[in-house]
Amino acid sequence: MRFETLEQLADICLKENKTIAEVMMEDQAKETNIPVDEVFRQMADYYQVMKEAVQKGLTGNTKSRSGLTGGDAKKVADYMQQGEPCLGGPSATAMAYALAVSEVNASMGRIIATPTAGSCGIIPGVFVSTQERFGWDDDKLVHGLFTAGAIGFVIANNASISGAEGGCQAEVGSAIGMAAGAMVELRGGSPQQAVHAVGLALKNCLGLICDPVAGLVEIPCIVRNGLGAVTALAAADMALAGVGSVIPADEVIGVMLEVGSAMPTKHRETGKGGLAATPTGRKLTKELVEQRRRKAKEAKQPPSDMN
Amino acid sequence: MRFKNVFSIIGPSMVGPSSSHTAGAVRIGRVARQLLGCQPEKAQITLFGSFAETYWGHGTDLALTAGLLNFDTDDERIPEADIEAEKTGMSMEWVQGKGNGPHPNSVKITLWAGENKAEIVAASIGGGTIAVYSLNGFDVQITGEYPTIAVTHSDSQGVLANLTALLSREDINIGYMDVDRKGRSGAAMTVFELDSAPAENIIKEMINQPFILEVTMIDLTQRS
C-alpha cells in the first residue's frame, strides 16, 4: 500500500482527487495482483454476509453455547416498537443491529471479522441501519467498507487490532474509528473530515481494557458493540459538522499503542482481570466450568479434567 | 508492515465467536487434514494453554473437528461438526497438554487413516492467522496463507536444486522456504510457500524425482 499513516492517505486522496475507498481499492488490487472488480466483488460478498447476520440476530435464536448471552438485540428492537427510544430511532436501530451481529457471532453464526470477531457488530450495525435510513444501494456501502478497511489498515500497522496485544481499544475502539471515518465519507465528507472522525472516535476509546468473562467473546463484548455503533455515529456527526480532532488521528493511534503496551496482561484478553475478575464474573466462570464437566460426562466431549 | 491486505482488516468471513479460538482452529484442522491427504479415521487432539482453558465456550473443539472435515472458516455446519464427524465414523480423542506448548493457543493433532499417519503442531496467533511449527515431526514455519508444498526426502545433495528448478520452470515464485532434517543423511523435510498453486502434474513430477519420499500440498486459499 502507498500509505502508512492517515495523513499520507488523506494527502493521496487530495492530490489525486479520489476518495479513501477508491485509493484503498486500487492499492489492494495492485498489492495482491487481483483486478479491482474482483476485489470489489469479494467485499460485496462480505457485505451480504453482514446483512444476513443482522437479520439472523434480530429473528433467530442467538443463545450462546455458554448460555450467558443472546436475545438482547431483539429486546432493543421490541422496545423501539413501544415508543421513542432515548437515543432517537436511527441510533437505536444501529445499536440493535450491532448487538444482533455480535450475538450471531457469540452463538456460532456466520459474521465478517471487522476487524475482529469480538468487534464484528459495529460496522454492520452502522452500515446496514444507515443504508435503510438513506435508501443507499449496496455498492455505496461496499465502497464504505473499503474506507473502513483503509482506516483499520493504518491502525493495525501503527498500533493493534488485537485485544490480546492492545486491549479492547484495539478491537472495539478500532471498529468505532473505522465506522466513524467511513460514515463521514458515505455522507459526502472529505477525506480530511473522515480522518478527523477517526481521531475523535478513538480518543473516546483509549484505555478500554479487554476483560471478557470466562475468556469468552460475550460479556462485555456484545454490549460494547451496541454502544460502539452509537459512538461511531456521534463521531461522524461531529466531524461532518466541522469539529476537528486537535490531536491528529495518527497521534491518537500512537497513544493507542502506548496505552496498549502499558496495559497489564490481566487486562488483555486473558479473562483474569477487570469485569472477568469481579465476584459475579468469577461466579459465572465457575458455573460454566461445572456445567462443562457435567456435559463432558454425558457426551464424549473433551475430557472433564481439563482446567 | 504487519498487515498487507485489506481483507485481513475486513474479514475473514467466519463462524464465531473468536477469530483466534474458532476461525484459526478451523484452519489448523484443515492443515492437518491436508497433510494426511484424506478423511481421517482417528484423531488425537492435544490442547495447550488458552486453547485448553477456554476451548469449550469458543467452540475450539468443534472448530478443530470442522477443519479435520475440511470445512472452511465460514461453513455453517461448524456448530454441528461433532455430529458431522460421527457420520464419517471418525473417532476423536481429546488430551490436555502437559507444559506450555509453543504459544498460548497451541494444539497438537495426530491423525490416522489406514496405514497413513500425520502429525502437526500449530498455534492460532490472532485474527484467524495461524502458525504451523511442525509437520510429521519436522520443524517448519508456515502460515497456510499461501499454497504450500511439504516435501519429505532423504538428506541428499541436489534434491533442493531439482525441486526449485522444477518450480522455476513452471514460473512459480517461492515466497518462503524452510528445510529441516532429522540428521545428516537421514530424512528431511522441505516446505515451500508459493505465490501460486502448482498444477497436480507438477506434484506428481516432484514425487518422481530422485530421493523424494512424499509430496503433500497444503492450500487453505482454496475453498473447500
XYZ file of C-alpha atoms in Angstrom:
531
model
C 0.000 0.000 0.000
C 1.179 3.541 -0.650
C 0.198 4.861 2.779
C 1.290 4.071 6.305
C -0.486 6.894 8.114
C -3.901 8.532 7.833
C -2.209 11.821 6.936
C -0.482 10.159 3.971
C -3.780 8.566 2.982
C -5.637 11.895 3.061
C -2.803 13.546 1.097
C -3.007 10.932 -1.650
C -6.779 11.469 -1.829
C -6.317 15.231 -2.079
C -3.591 15.052 -4.740
C -5.372 12.502 -6.900
C -8.864 13.817 -6.203
C -10.036 10.396 -5.018
C -11.999 9.078 -2.078
C -10.341 6.929 0.591
C -12.373 3.995 -0.745
C -11.009 4.444 -4.268
C -7.403 4.636 -3.075
C -7.868 1.526 -0.917
C -9.409 -0.481 -3.766
C -6.680 0.449 -6.206
C -3.864 -0.215 -3.750
C -5.373 -3.559 -2.748
C -5.626 -4.595 -6.399
C -2.016 -3.590 -7.003
C -0.692 -5.257 -3.845
C -2.416 -8.597 -4.457
C -2.296 -8.526 -8.266
C -6.042 -9.136 -8.409
C -8.237 -6.932 -10.668
C -10.202 -4.124 -8.965
C -13.587 -5.576 -9.950
C -12.691 -8.896 -8.336
C -11.525 -7.155 -5.185
C -14.815 -5.248 -5.161
C -16.794 -8.463 -5.633
C -15.206 -10.098 -2.605
C -16.051 -7.083 -0.448
C -19.596 -7.109 -1.862
C -19.910 -10.762 -0.793
C -18.763 -9.787 2.681
C -21.405 -7.051 2.854
C -24.112 -9.624 2.090
C -22.865 -11.768 4.987
C -23.121 -8.709 7.241
C -26.714 -8.041 6.179
C -27.649 -11.677 6.728
C -26.087 -11.564 10.189
C -28.200 -8.515 11.116
C -31.376 -10.349 10.060
C -30.367 -13.559 11.781
C -29.592 -11.726 15.004
C -32.956 -9.985 15.029
C -35.077 -13.013 14.170
C -33.133 -16.176 15.013
C -32.072 -17.875 18.230
C -28.835 -16.294 19.445
C -28.361 -18.164 22.702
C -24.622 -18.755 23.015
C -23.041 -22.141 23.709
C -22.238 -20.988 27.240
C -25.800 -19.817 27.709
C -24.567 -16.487 29.064
C -25.872 -14.282 26.264
C -28.414 -13.952 23.460
C -31.623 -12.142 22.651
C -30.577 -8.597 23.586
C -30.878 -7.252 20.036
C -34.467 -8.440 19.974
C -35.131 -6.734 23.307
C -33.939 -3.410 21.913
C -35.929 -3.877 18.700
C -39.093 -4.731 20.657
C -38.564 -1.773 22.971
C -38.329 0.507 19.947
C -41.750 -0.704 18.822
C -43.245 0.562 22.064
C -42.198 4.192 21.737
C -39.454 6.696 21.097
C -36.124 5.483 22.478
C -33.925 7.951 24.399
C -31.332 7.806 21.596
C -33.806 8.509 18.830
C -34.813 5.883 16.300
C -31.850 5.823 13.898
C -29.169 5.498 16.590
C -31.176 2.913 18.483
C -31.556 0.922 15.259
C -27.783 0.994 14.706
C -27.355 -0.195 18.287
C -29.873 -3.029 17.865
C -28.235 -4.172 14.620
C -24.760 -4.112 16.151
C -25.987 -6.196 19.088
C -27.638 -8.570 16.621
C -24.437 -9.284 14.712
C -22.373 -9.685 17.874
C -24.943 -12.124 19.226
C -24.832 -14.104 15.998
C -21.074 -14.291 16.466
C -21.369 -15.460 20.074
C -23.850 -18.165 19.039
C -21.505 -19.532 16.371
C -23.200 -17.924 13.402
C -21.509 -16.501 10.342
C -20.028 -12.998 10.518
C -17.244 -10.944 8.965
C -14.418 -10.073 11.356
C -14.328 -6.221 11.303
C -11.529 -6.011 12.282
C -12.034 -8.958 14.651
C -14.853 -11.300 15.628
C -15.091 -9.571 19.013
C -15.828 -6.249 17.320
C -17.831 -7.615 14.380
C -21.103 -5.809 15.217
C -20.168 -2.144 14.980
C -19.599 -1.721 11.245
C -22.647 -3.773 10.133
C -24.755 -2.011 12.781
C -23.812 1.427 11.486
C -23.798 0.463 7.792
C -26.997 -1.565 7.483
C -29.099 0.834 9.582
C -27.817 3.856 7.665
C -28.404 2.150 4.333
C -32.061 1.580 5.222
C -32.441 5.112 6.501
C -30.997 6.882 3.464
C -32.015 4.343 0.824
C -28.443 3.758 -0.404
C -27.632 0.886 -2.763
C -25.310 -1.933 -1.727
C -22.417 -0.730 -3.889
C -22.195 2.501 -1.938
C -21.852 0.566 1.302
C -19.243 -1.727 -0.240
C -17.215 1.405 -1.014
C -17.689 2.345 2.635
C -16.166 -0.977 3.673
C -13.023 -0.098 1.740
C -12.893 3.248 3.552
C -13.252 1.422 6.856
C -10.635 -1.103 5.743
C -8.107 1.632 4.907
C -8.542 3.191 8.346
C -8.249 -0.198 10.056
C -5.185 -0.964 7.985
C -3.415 2.133 9.357
C -4.474 1.382 12.939
C -3.404 -2.284 12.648
C 0.033 -1.378 11.343
C 0.715 1.511 13.735
C -0.991 0.230 16.876
C -3.005 -3.007 17.051
C -6.317 -4.641 16.289
C -5.836 -7.465 18.774
C -7.289 -7.430 22.285
C -4.501 -9.728 23.461
C -1.981 -7.113 22.335
C -3.691 -3.794 22.994
C -6.899 -4.372 24.948
C -10.458 -3.679 23.796
C -9.483 -0.224 22.487
C -7.677 -2.153 19.734
C -10.774 -4.131 18.763
C -13.956 -2.216 19.599
C -12.046 1.093 19.528
C -10.634 0.389 16.073
C -14.047 -0.660 14.763
C -15.624 2.564 16.049
C -12.912 4.657 14.374
C -13.313 2.704 11.135
C -17.106 3.037 11.145
C -16.966 6.752 12.004
C -14.495 7.596 9.233
C -16.404 5.524 6.700
C -19.687 7.161 7.634
C -18.193 10.620 7.043
C -17.156 9.605 3.544
C -20.522 7.963 2.860
C -22.293 11.189 3.823
C -20.128 13.202 1.451
C -17.495 14.470 3.883
C -13.910 14.984 2.746
C -11.076 12.520 3.431
C -9.699 15.068 5.923
C -13.023 15.107 7.762
C -13.074 11.297 7.751
C -9.620 11.282 9.364
C -10.824 13.761 11.987
C -13.722 11.431 12.768
C -11.233 8.623 13.407
C -9.290 10.829 15.814
C -12.432 11.933 17.632
C -13.762 8.388 17.929
C -10.504 6.822 19.095
C -9.990 9.472 21.772
C -13.165 8.255 23.402
C -11.955 4.629 23.477
C -8.365 4.977 24.683
C -7.578 2.767 27.622
C -10.508 0.390 27.141
C -9.362 -2.945 28.547
C -10.171 -6.423 27.215
C -11.696 -8.277 30.160
C -14.127 -10.917 28.901
C -15.877 -13.077 31.482
C -14.538 -16.653 31.295
C -12.427 -15.519 28.337
C -15.474 -15.698 26.069
C -16.433 -13.191 23.362
C -19.695 -12.397 25.134
C -19.569 -10.273 28.299
C -18.886 -7.331 27.873
C -18.062 -7.624 24.148
C -21.639 -7.712 22.876
C -22.895 -4.605 24.677
C -19.702 -2.755 23.781
C -20.524 -3.395 20.133
C -24.017 -1.961 20.614
C -22.702 1.140 22.347
C -19.807 1.390 19.891
C -22.184 1.797 16.949
C -23.735 4.830 18.656
C -20.317 6.377 19.358
C -19.323 5.927 15.722
C -22.396 7.846 14.536
C -21.704 10.597 17.060
C -18.074 10.971 15.984
C -19.115 11.062 12.317
C -21.609 13.827 13.051
C -19.019 15.885 14.917
C -16.569 15.619 12.032
C -19.235 16.385 9.409
C -20.172 19.452 11.443
C -16.585 20.631 11.064
C -15.305 19.658 14.503
C -11.662 18.638 14.211
C -9.528 16.328 16.293
C -6.996 18.826 17.715
C -4.625 15.950 18.390
C -4.269 14.461 14.880
C -5.692 10.972 14.377
C -2.249 9.483 13.700
C -1.033 10.783 17.037
C -4.102 9.349 18.769
C -3.248 5.989 17.178
C 0.233 6.428 18.684
C -1.383 6.848 22.088
C -3.402 3.680 21.498
C -0.124 1.805 21.035
C 1.423 3.444 24.105
C -1.563 2.654 26.324
C -1.962 -0.854 24.910
C 1.688 -1.693 25.516
C 1.441 -0.448 29.101
C -1.699 -2.489 29.814
C -1.197 -5.313 32.312
C -1.578 -8.835 30.899
C -4.661 -9.419 33.027
C -6.423 -6.687 31.040
C -5.510 -8.109 27.658
C -7.923 -10.920 26.793
C -6.749 -13.347 29.443
C -10.059 -13.296 31.324
C -8.105 -12.763 34.559
C -8.798 -9.099 35.352
C -11.399 -6.360 35.026
C -15.013 -7.466 34.666
C -13.897 -11.111 34.407
C -12.400 -10.944 37.905
C -15.404 -9.340 39.628
C -17.319 -11.526 42.112
C -20.041 -12.050 39.507
C -17.533 -12.651 36.728
C -15.808 -15.309 38.798
C -19.104 -16.910 39.799
C -20.248 -17.177 36.173
C -16.888 -18.650 35.185
C -17.124 -21.253 37.952
C -20.640 -22.212 36.929
C -19.511 -22.648 33.349
C -16.680 -24.959 34.353
C -19.133 -27.108 36.333
C -21.674 -27.098 33.524
C -18.979 -28.244 31.110
C -17.876 -31.076 33.389
C -21.449 -32.317 33.521
C -21.841 -32.166 29.756
C -18.470 -33.792 29.205
C -19.636 -36.744 31.252
C -22.852 -37.058 29.274
C -21.278 -36.868 25.836
C -17.860 -37.836 24.631
C -16.708 -34.233 24.837
C -13.114 -33.308 25.573
C -12.060 -34.691 28.966
C -13.718 -33.346 32.081
C -10.447 -32.842 33.924
C -9.445 -30.028 31.595
C -8.997 -26.796 33.519
C 4.070 -3.542 7.990
C 2.436 -6.479 9.702
C -0.753 -6.219 7.657
C -0.614 -6.042 3.890
C -4.146 -6.830 2.830
C -7.473 -5.031 3.330
C -9.190 -8.402 3.716
C -7.180 -9.118 6.842
C -8.884 -5.999 8.291
C -12.376 -6.543 6.815
C -12.512 -10.325 7.050
C -12.214 -13.239 7.228
C -15.731 -14.461 6.719
C -16.143 -16.844 9.611
C -18.380 -18.619 12.041
C -17.923 -17.086 15.509
C -17.243 -16.457 18.248
C -13.487 -15.904 18.160
C -11.156 -15.300 15.247
C -8.271 -16.895 17.140
C -10.094 -19.675 19.021
C -12.608 -20.564 16.311
C -11.543 -19.433 12.808
C -7.848 -20.087 13.481
C -8.696 -23.505 14.902
C -10.647 -24.452 11.760
C -7.629 -23.559 9.643
C -5.262 -25.616 11.816
C -7.584 -28.611 11.484
C -7.606 -28.196 7.715
C -3.807 -28.121 7.550
C -3.696 -31.422 9.476
C -6.315 -32.965 7.214
C -4.478 -31.877 4.082
C -1.200 -33.229 5.443
C -2.868 -36.615 5.906
C -4.326 -36.296 2.424
C -7.689 -37.928 3.126
C -10.536 -38.168 5.618
C -9.033 -39.277 8.974
C -10.405 -42.402 10.661
C -8.993 -41.459 14.025
C -7.824 -38.174 15.523
C -5.992 -37.395 18.717
C -6.020 -33.736 19.678
C -3.876 -32.261 22.445
C -4.788 -28.747 23.586
C -2.388 -26.374 25.325
C -2.682 -23.072 27.197
C -5.662 -20.870 26.436
C -6.962 -23.455 23.943
C -7.204 -25.979 26.781
C -8.703 -23.432 29.181
C -11.371 -21.787 27.048
C -11.982 -24.201 24.163
C -15.497 -25.029 25.222
C -17.007 -21.550 25.217
C -15.265 -20.692 21.953
C -16.182 -23.934 20.232
C -12.494 -24.618 19.590
C -13.209 -28.356 19.733
C -15.942 -28.034 17.101
C -13.740 -25.751 15.012
C -10.797 -28.179 15.017
C -13.167 -31.034 14.188
C -14.640 -28.971 11.328
C -11.155 -28.384 9.961
C -10.481 -32.132 10.023
C -13.606 -32.491 7.876
C -12.072 -29.902 5.511
C -14.725 -27.244 6.282
C -13.854 -23.606 5.645
C -13.893 -20.942 8.387
C -17.383 -19.738 7.414
C -19.028 -23.134 6.993
C -22.333 -23.013 8.846
C -22.015 -26.688 9.771
C -19.189 -25.834 12.205
C -21.519 -25.752 15.254
C -22.561 -29.351 14.414
C -19.086 -30.531 13.419
C -19.122 -33.210 16.147
C -22.259 -34.743 14.631
C -20.820 -34.458 11.107
C -17.641 -36.186 12.335
C -19.648 -39.034 13.808
C -21.358 -39.534 10.442
C -17.958 -40.077 8.824
C -17.005 -42.585 11.525
C -14.015 -40.517 12.636
C -13.141 -41.226 16.267
C -11.836 -38.347 18.339
C -9.639 -38.406 21.411
C -9.022 -35.190 23.367
C -5.982 -34.768 25.585
C -4.916 -31.999 27.934
C -1.383 -30.960 27.007
C 1.355 -31.006 29.615
C 3.523 -27.898 29.786
C 3.001 -24.711 27.844
C 3.188 -25.573 24.171
C 4.955 -23.227 21.773
C 2.274 -20.480 22.044
C -0.659 -19.728 24.414
C -3.085 -21.077 21.768
C -1.371 -24.276 20.651
C -2.568 -27.678 19.594
C -1.008 -30.949 18.519
C -3.045 -33.082 16.142
C -2.295 -36.684 15.227
C -4.377 -38.333 12.511
C -4.654 -41.864 11.231
C -6.264 -43.371 8.134
C -5.362 -46.959 7.290
C -1.573 -47.105 7.017
C -1.260 -43.331 6.883
C -0.421 -41.104 9.819
C 0.062 -37.344 10.029
C 1.001 -35.085 12.898
C 1.138 -31.317 13.237
C 1.861 -28.794 15.969
C 0.366 -25.384 15.333
C -0.953 -22.275 17.054
C -3.581 -19.646 16.384
C -1.783 -16.331 16.750
C -4.650 -13.829 16.355
C -7.243 -12.657 13.857
C -7.574 -16.157 12.389
C -3.902 -16.220 11.423
C -2.098 -19.465 12.242
C 1.491 -20.578 12.632
C 2.438 -24.196 11.935
C 5.515 -25.248 13.886
C 5.855 -28.885 12.979
C 4.753 -31.333 10.268
C 5.253 -35.056 10.932
C 7.941 -34.266 13.489
C 9.918 -31.884 11.278
C 10.301 -28.295 12.462
C 8.756 -25.911 9.947
C 7.448 -22.356 9.865
C 4.402 -21.952 7.674
C 1.274 -19.805 7.796
C -1.192 -21.513 5.485
C -1.726 -18.144 3.782
C -0.014 -19.306 0.613
C -0.218 -22.537 -1.374
C 2.371 -24.694 0.384
C 4.195 -27.841 -0.662
C 5.725 -30.080 2.003
C 8.312 -32.466 0.563
C 9.753 -35.333 2.570
C 13.031 -36.541 1.125
C 16.305 -38.126 2.069
C 19.008 -35.658 3.031
C 20.921 -35.846 -0.239
C 22.786 -33.426 -2.431
C 20.870 -31.876 -5.309
C 17.366 -32.539 -4.028
C 16.587 -28.876 -3.452
C 18.176 -27.832 -6.737
C 15.892 -30.269 -8.570
C 12.776 -29.061 -6.782
C 13.451 -25.351 -7.186
C 14.375 -25.863 -10.859
C 11.029 -27.565 -11.391
C 9.110 -24.705 -9.767
C 11.133 -22.158 -11.707
C 10.348 -23.962 -14.971
C 6.636 -23.613 -14.146
C 7.045 -19.880 -13.438
C 6.100 -20.389 -9.795
C 7.739 -17.973 -7.396
C 8.884 -19.249 -3.990
C 7.941 -16.783 -1.245
C 9.444 -18.731 1.634
C 11.347 -21.970 2.035
C 12.452 -23.962 5.051
C 14.478 -27.183 5.449
C 14.717 -29.449 8.479
C 16.478 -32.805 8.706
C 16.495 -35.469 11.368
C 20.228 -35.879 10.946
C 22.923 -35.963 8.321
C 21.874 -38.333 5.513
C 18.598 -39.041 7.346
C 15.099 -37.996 6.391
C 14.464 -34.327 5.752
C 11.516 -32.092 5.017
C 11.446 -29.008 2.851
C 8.443 -26.695 2.741
C 7.800 -24.133 0.039
C 5.322 -21.276 0.380
C 4.415 -20.338 -3.174
C 2.861 -17.293 -4.810
C 0.644 -19.521 -6.951
C -0.632 -23.069 -6.657
C 1.151 -25.657 -8.826
C -0.871 -27.968 -11.061
C -1.360 -31.577 -9.950
C 1.014 -32.948 -12.579
C 3.843 -30.857 -11.086
C 3.302 -32.531 -7.737
C 3.428 -35.924 -9.496
C 6.600 -34.928 -11.276
C 8.147 -33.948 -7.950
C 7.371 -37.340 -6.424
C 9.242 -38.987 -9.313
C 12.445 -37.046 -8.647
C 15.318 -38.969 -7.014
C 15.389 -39.183 -3.201
C 11.815 -37.865 -2.835
C 9.684 -39.844 -0.368
C 6.467 -37.858 -0.233
C 4.984 -34.605 -1.560
C 1.971 -33.005 0.082
C 0.049 -29.939 -0.989
C -1.390 -27.730 1.752
C -3.590 -24.941 0.470
C -6.059 -23.072 2.638
C -6.531 -20.442 -0.057
C -8.740 -22.910 -1.956
C -12.368 -23.039 -0.835
C -13.280 -26.495 0.432
